[in-house]
Coordinates of C-alpha atoms and ligand atoms in Angstrom, one line a residue:
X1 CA -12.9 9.9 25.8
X2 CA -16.0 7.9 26.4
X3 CA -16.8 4.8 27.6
X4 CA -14.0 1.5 29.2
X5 CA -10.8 1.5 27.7
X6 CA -10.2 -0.4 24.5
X7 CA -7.0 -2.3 23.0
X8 CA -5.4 -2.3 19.9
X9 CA -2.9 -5.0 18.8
X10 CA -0.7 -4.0 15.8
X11 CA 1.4 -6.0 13.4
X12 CA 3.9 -4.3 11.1
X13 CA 5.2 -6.9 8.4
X14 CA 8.2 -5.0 5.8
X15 CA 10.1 -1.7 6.3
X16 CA 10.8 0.6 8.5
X17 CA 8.4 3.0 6.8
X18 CA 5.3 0.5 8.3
X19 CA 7.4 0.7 11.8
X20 CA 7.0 4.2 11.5
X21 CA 3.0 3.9 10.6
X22 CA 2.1 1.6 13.1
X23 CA 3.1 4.0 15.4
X24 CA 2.0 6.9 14.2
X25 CA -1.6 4.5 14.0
X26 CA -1.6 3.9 17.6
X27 CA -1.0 7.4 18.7
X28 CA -4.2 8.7 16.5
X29 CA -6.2 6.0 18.1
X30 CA -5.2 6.6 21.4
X31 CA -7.6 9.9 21.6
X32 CA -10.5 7.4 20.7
X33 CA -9.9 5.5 24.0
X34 CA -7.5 2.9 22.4
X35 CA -4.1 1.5 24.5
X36 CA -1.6 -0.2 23.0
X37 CA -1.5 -4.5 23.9
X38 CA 1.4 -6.7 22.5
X39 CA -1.4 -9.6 22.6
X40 CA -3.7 -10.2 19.5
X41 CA -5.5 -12.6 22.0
X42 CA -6.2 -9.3 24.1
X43 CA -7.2 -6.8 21.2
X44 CA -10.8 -5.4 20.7
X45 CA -8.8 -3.8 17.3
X46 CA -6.2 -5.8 15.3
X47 CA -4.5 -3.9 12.8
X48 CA -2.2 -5.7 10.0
X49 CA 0.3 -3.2 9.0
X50 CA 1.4 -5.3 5.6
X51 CA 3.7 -5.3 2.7
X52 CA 3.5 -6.3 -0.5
X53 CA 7.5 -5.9 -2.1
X54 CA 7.4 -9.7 -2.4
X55 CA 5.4 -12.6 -3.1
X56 CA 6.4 -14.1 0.5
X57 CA 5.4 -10.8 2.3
X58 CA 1.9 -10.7 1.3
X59 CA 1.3 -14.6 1.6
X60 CA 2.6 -13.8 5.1
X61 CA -0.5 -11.6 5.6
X62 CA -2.8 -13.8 4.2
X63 CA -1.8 -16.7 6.6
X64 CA -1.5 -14.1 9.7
X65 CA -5.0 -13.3 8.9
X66 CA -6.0 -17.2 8.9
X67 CA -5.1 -17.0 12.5
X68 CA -6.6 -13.6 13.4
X69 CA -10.0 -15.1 12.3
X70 CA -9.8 -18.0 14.3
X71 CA -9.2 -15.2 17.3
X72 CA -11.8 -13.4 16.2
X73 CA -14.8 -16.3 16.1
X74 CA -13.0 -17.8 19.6
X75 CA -13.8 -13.7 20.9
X76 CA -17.2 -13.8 19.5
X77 CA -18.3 -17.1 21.3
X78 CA -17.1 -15.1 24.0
X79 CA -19.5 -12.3 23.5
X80 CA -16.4 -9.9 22.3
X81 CA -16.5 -8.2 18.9
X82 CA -12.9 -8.0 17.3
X83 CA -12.4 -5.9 14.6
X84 CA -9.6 -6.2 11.9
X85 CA -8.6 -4.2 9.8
X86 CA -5.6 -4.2 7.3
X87 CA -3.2 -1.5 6.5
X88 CA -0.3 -0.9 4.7
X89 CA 0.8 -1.6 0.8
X90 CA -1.2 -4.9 0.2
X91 CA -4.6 -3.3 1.8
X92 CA -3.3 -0.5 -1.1
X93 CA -2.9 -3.1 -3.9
X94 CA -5.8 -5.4 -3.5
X95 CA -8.1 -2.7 -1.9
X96 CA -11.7 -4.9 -1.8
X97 CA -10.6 -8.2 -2.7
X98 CA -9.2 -8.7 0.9
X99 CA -12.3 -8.9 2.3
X100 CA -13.5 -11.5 -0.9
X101 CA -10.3 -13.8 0.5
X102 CA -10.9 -13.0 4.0
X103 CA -14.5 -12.3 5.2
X104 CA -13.1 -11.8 8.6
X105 CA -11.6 -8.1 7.7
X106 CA -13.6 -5.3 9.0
X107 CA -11.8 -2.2 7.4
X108 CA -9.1 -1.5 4.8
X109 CA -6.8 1.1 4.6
X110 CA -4.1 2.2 2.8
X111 CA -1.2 4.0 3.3
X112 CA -2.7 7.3 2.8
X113 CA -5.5 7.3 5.0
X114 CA -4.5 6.3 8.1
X115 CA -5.2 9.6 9.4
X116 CA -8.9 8.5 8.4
X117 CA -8.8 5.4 11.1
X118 CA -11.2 6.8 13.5
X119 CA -13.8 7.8 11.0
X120 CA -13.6 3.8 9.0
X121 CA -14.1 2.0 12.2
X122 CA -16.9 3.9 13.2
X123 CA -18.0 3.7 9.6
X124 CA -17.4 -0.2 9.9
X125 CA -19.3 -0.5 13.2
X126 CA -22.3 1.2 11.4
X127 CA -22.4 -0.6 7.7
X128 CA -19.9 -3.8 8.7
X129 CA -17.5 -2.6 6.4
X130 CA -15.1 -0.3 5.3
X131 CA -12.5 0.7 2.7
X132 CA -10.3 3.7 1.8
X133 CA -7.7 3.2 -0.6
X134 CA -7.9 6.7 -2.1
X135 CA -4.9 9.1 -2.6
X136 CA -6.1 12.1 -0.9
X137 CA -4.6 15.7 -1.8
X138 CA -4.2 16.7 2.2
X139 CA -1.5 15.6 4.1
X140 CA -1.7 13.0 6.3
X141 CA 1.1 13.8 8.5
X142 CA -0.9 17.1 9.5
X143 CA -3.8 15.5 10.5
X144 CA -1.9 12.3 12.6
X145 CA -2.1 12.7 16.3
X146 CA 2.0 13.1 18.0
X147 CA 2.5 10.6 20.6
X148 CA 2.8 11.8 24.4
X149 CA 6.0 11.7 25.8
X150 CA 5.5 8.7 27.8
X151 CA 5.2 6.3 24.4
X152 CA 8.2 8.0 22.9
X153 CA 10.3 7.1 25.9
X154 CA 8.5 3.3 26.3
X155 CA 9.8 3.2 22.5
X156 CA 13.1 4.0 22.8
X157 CA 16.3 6.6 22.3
X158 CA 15.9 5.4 19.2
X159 CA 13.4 6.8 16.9
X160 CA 12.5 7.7 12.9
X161 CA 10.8 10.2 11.4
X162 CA 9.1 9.8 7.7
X163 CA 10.7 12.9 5.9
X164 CA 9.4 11.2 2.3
X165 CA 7.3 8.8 0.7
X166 CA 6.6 7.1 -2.5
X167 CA 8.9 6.9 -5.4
X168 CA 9.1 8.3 -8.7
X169 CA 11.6 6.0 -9.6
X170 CA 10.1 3.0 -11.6
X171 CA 12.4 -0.2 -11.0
X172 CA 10.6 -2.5 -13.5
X173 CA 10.5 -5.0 -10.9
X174 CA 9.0 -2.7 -7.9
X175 CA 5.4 -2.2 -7.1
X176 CA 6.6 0.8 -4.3
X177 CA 5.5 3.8 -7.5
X178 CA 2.3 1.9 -7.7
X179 CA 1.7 1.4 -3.9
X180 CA 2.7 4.3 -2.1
X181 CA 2.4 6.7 -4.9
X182 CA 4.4 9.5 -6.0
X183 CA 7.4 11.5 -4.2
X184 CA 5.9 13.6 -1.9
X185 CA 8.2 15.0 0.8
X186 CA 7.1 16.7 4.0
X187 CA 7.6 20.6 5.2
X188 CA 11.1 21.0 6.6
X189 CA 9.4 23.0 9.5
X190 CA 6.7 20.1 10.6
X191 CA 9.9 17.3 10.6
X192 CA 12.0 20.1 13.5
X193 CA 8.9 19.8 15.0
X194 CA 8.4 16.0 15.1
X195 CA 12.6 15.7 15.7
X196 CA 12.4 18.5 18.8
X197 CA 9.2 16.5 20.4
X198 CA 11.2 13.6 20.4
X199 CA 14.4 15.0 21.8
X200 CA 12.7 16.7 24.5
X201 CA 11.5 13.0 25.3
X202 CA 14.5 11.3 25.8
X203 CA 15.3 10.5 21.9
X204 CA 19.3 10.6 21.2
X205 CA 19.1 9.3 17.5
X206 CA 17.0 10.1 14.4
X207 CA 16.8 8.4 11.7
X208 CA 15.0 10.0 8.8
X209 CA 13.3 7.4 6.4
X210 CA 11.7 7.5 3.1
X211 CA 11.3 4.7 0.1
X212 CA 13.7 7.6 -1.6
X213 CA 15.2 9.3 0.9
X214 CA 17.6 11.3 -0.5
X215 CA 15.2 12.7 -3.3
X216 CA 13.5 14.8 -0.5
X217 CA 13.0 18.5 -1.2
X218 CA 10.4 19.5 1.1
X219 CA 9.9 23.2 1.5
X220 CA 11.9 24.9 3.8
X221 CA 11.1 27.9 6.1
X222 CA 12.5 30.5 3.6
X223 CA 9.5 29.0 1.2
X224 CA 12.4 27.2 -1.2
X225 CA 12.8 23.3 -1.0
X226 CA 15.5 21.7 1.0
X227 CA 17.6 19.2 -0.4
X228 CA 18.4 16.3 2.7
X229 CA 21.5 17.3 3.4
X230 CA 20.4 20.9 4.5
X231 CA 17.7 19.2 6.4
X232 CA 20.3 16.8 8.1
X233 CA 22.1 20.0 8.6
X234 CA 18.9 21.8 10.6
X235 CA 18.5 18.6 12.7
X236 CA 21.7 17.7 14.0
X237 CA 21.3 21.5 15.5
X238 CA 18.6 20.8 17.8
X239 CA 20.0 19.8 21.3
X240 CA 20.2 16.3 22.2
X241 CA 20.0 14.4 19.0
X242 CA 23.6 13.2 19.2
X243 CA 23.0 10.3 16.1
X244 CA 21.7 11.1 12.8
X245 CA 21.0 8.1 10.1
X246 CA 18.6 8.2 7.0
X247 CA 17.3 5.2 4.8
X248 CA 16.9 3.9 1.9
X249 CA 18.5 5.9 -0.7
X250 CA 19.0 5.7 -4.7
X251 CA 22.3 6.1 -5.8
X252 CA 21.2 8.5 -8.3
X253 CA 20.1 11.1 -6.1
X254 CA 23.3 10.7 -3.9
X255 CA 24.2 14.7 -5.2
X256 CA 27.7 15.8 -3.8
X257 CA 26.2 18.0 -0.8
X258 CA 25.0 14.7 1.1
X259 CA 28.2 13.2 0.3
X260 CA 30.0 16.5 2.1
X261 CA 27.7 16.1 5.1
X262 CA 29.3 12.4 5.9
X263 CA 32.3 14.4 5.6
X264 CA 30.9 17.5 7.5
X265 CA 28.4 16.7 9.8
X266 CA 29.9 15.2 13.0
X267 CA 26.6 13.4 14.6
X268 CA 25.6 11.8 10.7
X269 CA 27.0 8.4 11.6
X270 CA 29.2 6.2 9.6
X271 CA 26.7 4.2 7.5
X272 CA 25.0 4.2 4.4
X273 CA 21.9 2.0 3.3
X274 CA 22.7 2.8 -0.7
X275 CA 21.0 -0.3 -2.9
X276 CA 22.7 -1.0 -6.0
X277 CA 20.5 -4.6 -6.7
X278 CA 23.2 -5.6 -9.4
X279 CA 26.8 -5.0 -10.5
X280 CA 25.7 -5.8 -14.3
X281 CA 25.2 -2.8 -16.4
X282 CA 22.7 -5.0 -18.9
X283 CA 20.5 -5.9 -15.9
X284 CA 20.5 -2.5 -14.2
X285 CA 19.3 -1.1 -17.7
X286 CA 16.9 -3.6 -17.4
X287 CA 16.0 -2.4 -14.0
X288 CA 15.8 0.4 -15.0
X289 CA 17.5 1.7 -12.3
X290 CA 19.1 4.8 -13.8
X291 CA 23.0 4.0 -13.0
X292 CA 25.7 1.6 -14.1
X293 CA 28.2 0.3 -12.3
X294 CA 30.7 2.2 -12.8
X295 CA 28.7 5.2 -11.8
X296 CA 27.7 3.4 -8.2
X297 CA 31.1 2.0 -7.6
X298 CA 32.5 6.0 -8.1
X299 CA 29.7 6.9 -5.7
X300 CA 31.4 4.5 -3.1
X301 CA 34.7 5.5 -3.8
X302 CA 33.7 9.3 -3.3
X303 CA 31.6 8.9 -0.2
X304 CA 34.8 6.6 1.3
X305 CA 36.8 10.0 0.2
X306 CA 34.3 11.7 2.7
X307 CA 34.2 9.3 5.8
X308 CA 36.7 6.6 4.9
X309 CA 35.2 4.5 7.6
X310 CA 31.8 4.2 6.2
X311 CA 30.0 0.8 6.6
X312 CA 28.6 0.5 3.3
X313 CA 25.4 -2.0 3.1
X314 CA 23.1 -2.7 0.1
X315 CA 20.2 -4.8 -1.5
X316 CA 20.8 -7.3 -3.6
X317 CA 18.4 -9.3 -6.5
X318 CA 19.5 -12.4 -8.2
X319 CA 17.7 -14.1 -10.6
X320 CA 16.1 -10.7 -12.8
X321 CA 14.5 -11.9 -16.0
X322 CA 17.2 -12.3 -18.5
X323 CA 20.1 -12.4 -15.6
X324 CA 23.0 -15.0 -17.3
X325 CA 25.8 -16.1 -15.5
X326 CA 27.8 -13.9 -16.5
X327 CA 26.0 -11.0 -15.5
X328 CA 26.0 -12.7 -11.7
X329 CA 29.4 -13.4 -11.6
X330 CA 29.6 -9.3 -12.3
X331 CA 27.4 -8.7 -9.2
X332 CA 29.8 -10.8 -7.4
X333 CA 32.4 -8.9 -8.2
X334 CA 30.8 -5.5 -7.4
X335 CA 30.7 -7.0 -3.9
X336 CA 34.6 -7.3 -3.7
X337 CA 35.4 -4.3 -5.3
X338 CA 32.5 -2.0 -2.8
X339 CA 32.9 -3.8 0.1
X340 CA 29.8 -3.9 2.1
X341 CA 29.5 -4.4 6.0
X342 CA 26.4 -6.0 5.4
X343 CA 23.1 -6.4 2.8
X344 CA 19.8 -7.5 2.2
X345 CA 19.6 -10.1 -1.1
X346 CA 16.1 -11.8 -2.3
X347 CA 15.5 -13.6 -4.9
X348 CA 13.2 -11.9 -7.9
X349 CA 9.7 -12.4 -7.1
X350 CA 7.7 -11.2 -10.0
X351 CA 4.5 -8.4 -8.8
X352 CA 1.6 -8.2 -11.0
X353 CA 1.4 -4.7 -12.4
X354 CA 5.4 -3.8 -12.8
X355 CA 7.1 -4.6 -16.2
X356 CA 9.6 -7.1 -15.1
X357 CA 6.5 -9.7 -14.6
X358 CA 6.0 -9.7 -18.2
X359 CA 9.3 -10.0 -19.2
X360 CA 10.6 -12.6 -21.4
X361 CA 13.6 -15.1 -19.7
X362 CA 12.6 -15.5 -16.4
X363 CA 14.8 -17.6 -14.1
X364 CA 14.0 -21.0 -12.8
X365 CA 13.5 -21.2 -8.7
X366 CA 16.8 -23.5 -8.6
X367 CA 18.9 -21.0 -10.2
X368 CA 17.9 -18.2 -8.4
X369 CA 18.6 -20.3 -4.9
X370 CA 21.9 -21.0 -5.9
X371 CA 22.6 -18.1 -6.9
X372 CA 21.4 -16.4 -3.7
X373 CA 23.1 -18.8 -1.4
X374 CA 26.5 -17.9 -3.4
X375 CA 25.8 -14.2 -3.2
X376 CA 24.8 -14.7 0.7
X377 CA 27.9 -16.3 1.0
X378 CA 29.9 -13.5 -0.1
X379 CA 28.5 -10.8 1.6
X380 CA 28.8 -12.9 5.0
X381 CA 32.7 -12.8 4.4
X382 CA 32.9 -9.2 3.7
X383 CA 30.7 -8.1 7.0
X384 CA 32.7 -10.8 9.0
X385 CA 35.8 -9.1 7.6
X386 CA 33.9 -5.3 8.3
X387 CA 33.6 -6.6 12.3
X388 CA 36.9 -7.9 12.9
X389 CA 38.2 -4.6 12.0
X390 CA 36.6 -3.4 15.0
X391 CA 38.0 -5.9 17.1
X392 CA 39.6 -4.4 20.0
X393 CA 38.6 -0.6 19.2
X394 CA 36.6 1.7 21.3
X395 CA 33.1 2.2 19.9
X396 CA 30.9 4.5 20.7
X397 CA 27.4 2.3 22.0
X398 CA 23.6 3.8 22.4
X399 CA 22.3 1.6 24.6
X400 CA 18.9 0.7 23.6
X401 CA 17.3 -2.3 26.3
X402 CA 18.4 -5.1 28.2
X403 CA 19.8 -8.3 26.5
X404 CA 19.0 -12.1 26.9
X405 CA 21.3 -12.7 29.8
X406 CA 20.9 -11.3 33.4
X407 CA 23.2 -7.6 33.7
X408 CA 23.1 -7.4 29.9
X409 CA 22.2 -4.4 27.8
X410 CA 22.0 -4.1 23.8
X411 CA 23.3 -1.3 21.6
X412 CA 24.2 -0.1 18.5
X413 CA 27.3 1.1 17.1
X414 CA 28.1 4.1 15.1
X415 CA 28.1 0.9 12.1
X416 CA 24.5 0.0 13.3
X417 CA 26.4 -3.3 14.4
X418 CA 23.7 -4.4 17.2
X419 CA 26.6 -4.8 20.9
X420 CA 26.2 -6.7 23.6
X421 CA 27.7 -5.5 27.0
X422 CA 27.5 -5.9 30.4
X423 CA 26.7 -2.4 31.9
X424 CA 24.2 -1.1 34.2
X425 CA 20.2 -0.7 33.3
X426 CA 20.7 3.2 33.7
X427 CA 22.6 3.1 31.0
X428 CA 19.7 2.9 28.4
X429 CA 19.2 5.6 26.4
X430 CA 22.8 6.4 26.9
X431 CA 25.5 6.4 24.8
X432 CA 29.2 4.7 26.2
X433 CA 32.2 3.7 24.8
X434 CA 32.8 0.3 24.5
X435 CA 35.8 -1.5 23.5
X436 CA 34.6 -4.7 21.4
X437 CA 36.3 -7.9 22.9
X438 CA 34.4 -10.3 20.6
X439 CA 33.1 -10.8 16.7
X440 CA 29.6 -13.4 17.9
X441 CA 27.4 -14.3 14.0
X442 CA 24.7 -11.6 14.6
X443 CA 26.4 -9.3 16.9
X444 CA 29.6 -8.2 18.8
X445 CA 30.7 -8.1 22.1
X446 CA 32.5 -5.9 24.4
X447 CA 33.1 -4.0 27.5
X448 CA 32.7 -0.5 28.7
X449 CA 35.7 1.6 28.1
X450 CA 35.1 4.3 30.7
X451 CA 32.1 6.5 31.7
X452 CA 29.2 7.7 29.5
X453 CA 30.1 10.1 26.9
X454 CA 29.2 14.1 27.2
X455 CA 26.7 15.2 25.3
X456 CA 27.7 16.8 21.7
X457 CA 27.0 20.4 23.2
X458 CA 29.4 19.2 26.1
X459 CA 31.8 17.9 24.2
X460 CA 31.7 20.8 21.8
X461 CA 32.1 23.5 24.8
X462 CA 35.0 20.8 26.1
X463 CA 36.5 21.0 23.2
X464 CA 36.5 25.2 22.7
X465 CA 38.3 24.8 26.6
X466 CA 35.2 26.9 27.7
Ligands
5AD1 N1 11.6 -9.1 -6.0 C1 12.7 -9.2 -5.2 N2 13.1 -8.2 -4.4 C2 12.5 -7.0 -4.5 N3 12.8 -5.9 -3.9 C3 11.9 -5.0 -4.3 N4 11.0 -5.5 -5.2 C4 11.4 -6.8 -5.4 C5 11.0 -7.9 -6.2 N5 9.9 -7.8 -7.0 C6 13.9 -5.7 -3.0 C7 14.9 -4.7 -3.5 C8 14.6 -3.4 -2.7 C9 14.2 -4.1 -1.4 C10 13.5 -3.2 -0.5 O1 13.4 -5.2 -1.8 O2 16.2 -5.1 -3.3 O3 15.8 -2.6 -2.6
SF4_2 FE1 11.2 0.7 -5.7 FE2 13.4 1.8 -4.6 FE3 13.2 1.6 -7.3 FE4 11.6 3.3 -6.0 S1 13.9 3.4 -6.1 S2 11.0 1.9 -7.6 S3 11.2 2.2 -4.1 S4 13.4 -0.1 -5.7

């Protein structure tokens, strides 16, 4: 590495697949001389990591980048060059045109090509500007650097892993097929390596993410693809990952071997991220989403066979061109019959490019925001009814970092329920028992049963009397 240190301030707007990037961004720049700041206002490099799923999400990027400018001219006065450079599904979607809207961007680059980040920004230094919106055949993964141990453990016990991306699926209102491409799942035998890096760091839970997760067939070591539960299988095996998740998944390729693993596989944890968007079989055909209701509520019913105390959470759209009352009152009642801990609900925001845009019937703004304050409504009453059954059970808590209060620390339960506790600072990165004293709007309370937990090999070998 040449020359004084440099700092690069990244913003991840959307999923956790962008979390994922950002990261994986700032450990391929960190070779190049590049640390990691939390302050735009102290950045030589400012990366907008964006998404483009709604109307609101991308606006958000346009108005963040209003500001970056301002930064950026306010550096410049100073002497300072600042370069920007946007990332993610809207740098995909609107490649050039950024720049047109917003002469302050330096580089764009999308999803694919982050790999390429060193090589743009010199290439923007040189000609001012730089874009790479291209699907490349190589693999990105391969060619990202791995972050040292040191910013695995500054980022937590916590971690994901991309195991997929893109989607074959074509939801007529989704712009993912169009923006992040086509299924393409990584090796089984680069993901162990990613999974053991981590837990030799520190890292006590994985969760494996994709835009369709549970359609990953990577190729295994034995040269045949691996379906996810046989990769969930090969993780939970490596020591130390005691916590396994994986998001977002189509109920379609929910196929009966993942359903056994919630059954099967002690460290997959009791939760399920499974979308449904409507409990009307007319719009889901319009959604083309594959699956009626019936088929997604028999889904449930099987997967509550396997773990009956799986905290069930889903996404939710009201207002789809064409979506009567009737066929809302039906999504309210898929609600009460599933039963979800939790969900995500938006109102339909129609994307330039997918078929639902140019569909006849679409729903007024008033409509859709009643609809989605009833529909928010219900859910709250079904994941306040989900948290009072924990009320006064022992729940096993990974303690991620301290809380708001003084003496505080903030976990997660086996639910993903975010607790609040008052335990020792050691115990980050820990997982305790904690018996939950309190149901609070956004999170619960407890206190700590007893000492820290073993260790699944521990427990295992306690278990065997050895
Ligand atoms: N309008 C509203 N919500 C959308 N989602 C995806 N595309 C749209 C859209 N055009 C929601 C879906 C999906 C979640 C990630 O975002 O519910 O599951
Ligand atoms: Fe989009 Fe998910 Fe449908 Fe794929 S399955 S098109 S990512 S909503």
């Amino acid at each position: 590495m040449n020359g004084p240190r440099k700092h690069v301030y990244v913003k991840s707007f959307g999923c956790q697949m962008n979390v994922y990037d950002s990261r994986r961004m700032a450990d391929t720049l960190a070779p190049e001389g590049y640390s990691e700041t939390p302050s735009a206002e102290a950045a030589d490099l400012v990366i907008l990591n964006t998404c483009h799923i709604r109307d609101k999400a991308a606006e958000k990027v346009y108005s963040e980048l209003g500001r970056i400018r301002r930064l950026k001219e306010a550096a410049a006065a100073d002497g300072r060059r600042v370069v920007v450079a946007v990332a993610g599904c809207v740098a995909q979607a609107e490649g050039d045109e950024i720049i047109r809207r917003q002469p302050a961007v330096d580089v764009v680059v999308g999803p694919q090509s982050y790999h390429r980040l060193p090589e743009l920004l010199q290439r923007a230094a040189r000609d001012g500007r730089a874009v790479d919106t291209e699907f490349p055949v190589d693999d990105k993964f391969a060619h990202l650097a791995a972050p040292s141990p040191a910013a695995v453990r500054a980022r937590g016990a916590s971690a994901f892993i991309t195991v997929q991306e893109g989607c074959d699926k074509f939801c007529t209102f989704c712009v993912v097929p169009y923006t992040r491409g086509a299924e393409l799942s990584r090796p089984v035998r680069a993901i162990v390596a990613e999974a053991e890096q981590l837990a030799a760091a520190g890292v006590r839970e994985v969760s494996l993410i994709g835009q369709n997760v549970n359609a990953y067939h990577g190729e295994g070591p034995d040269g045949w693809p691996w379906p996810l539960a046989q990769l969930l299988h090969r993780i939970a095996a490596i020591g130390g990952i005691e916590r396994l998740r994986y998001t977002t998944s189509h109920p379609r390729d929910m196929s009966d071997d993942l359903v056994a693993a919630h059954r099967d596989l002690a460290s997959l944890m009791p939760q399920l991220h499974l979308p449904v968007q409507s409990g009307s079989d007319r719009v889901l055909a319009a959604m083309n989403r594959r699956h009626t209701r019936a088929d997604y509520l028999d889904l449930v019913r099987r997967l509550r066979d396997a773990r009956p105390d799986l905290a069930l959470t889903s996404d939710f759209i009201v207002g789809f061109p064409g979506e009567t009352a009737a066929d809302f009152a039906a999504t309210l009642d898929l609600i009460d019959e599933a039963g979800f801990s939790g969900a995500f609900s938006f109102k339909y925001s129609p994307r330039p490019g997918t078929p639902g845009a140019d569909m006849d019937d679409q729903i007024d703004e008033d409509t859709k925001s009643e609809r989605l304050q009833r529909l928010q409504g219900a859910i709250e009453r079904h994941q306040t009814a989900f948290n009072r059954r924990c009320l006064h059970r022992s729940l096993d808590v990974l303690f991620e970092r301290t809380g708001r209060h003084p003496g505080q620390l903030v976990g997660r339960s086996p639910y993903l329920q975010p607790v609040q506790v008052t335990a020792p600072a050691s115990l980050i990165g820990e997982i305790a028992p904690v018996t939950i004293a309190e149901i609070g709007s956004n999170s619960l309370f407890g206190v700590l049963t007893s000492q820290p937990r073993p260790r699944a090999q521990e427990r295992d070998l306690l278990a065997a009397g050895a």
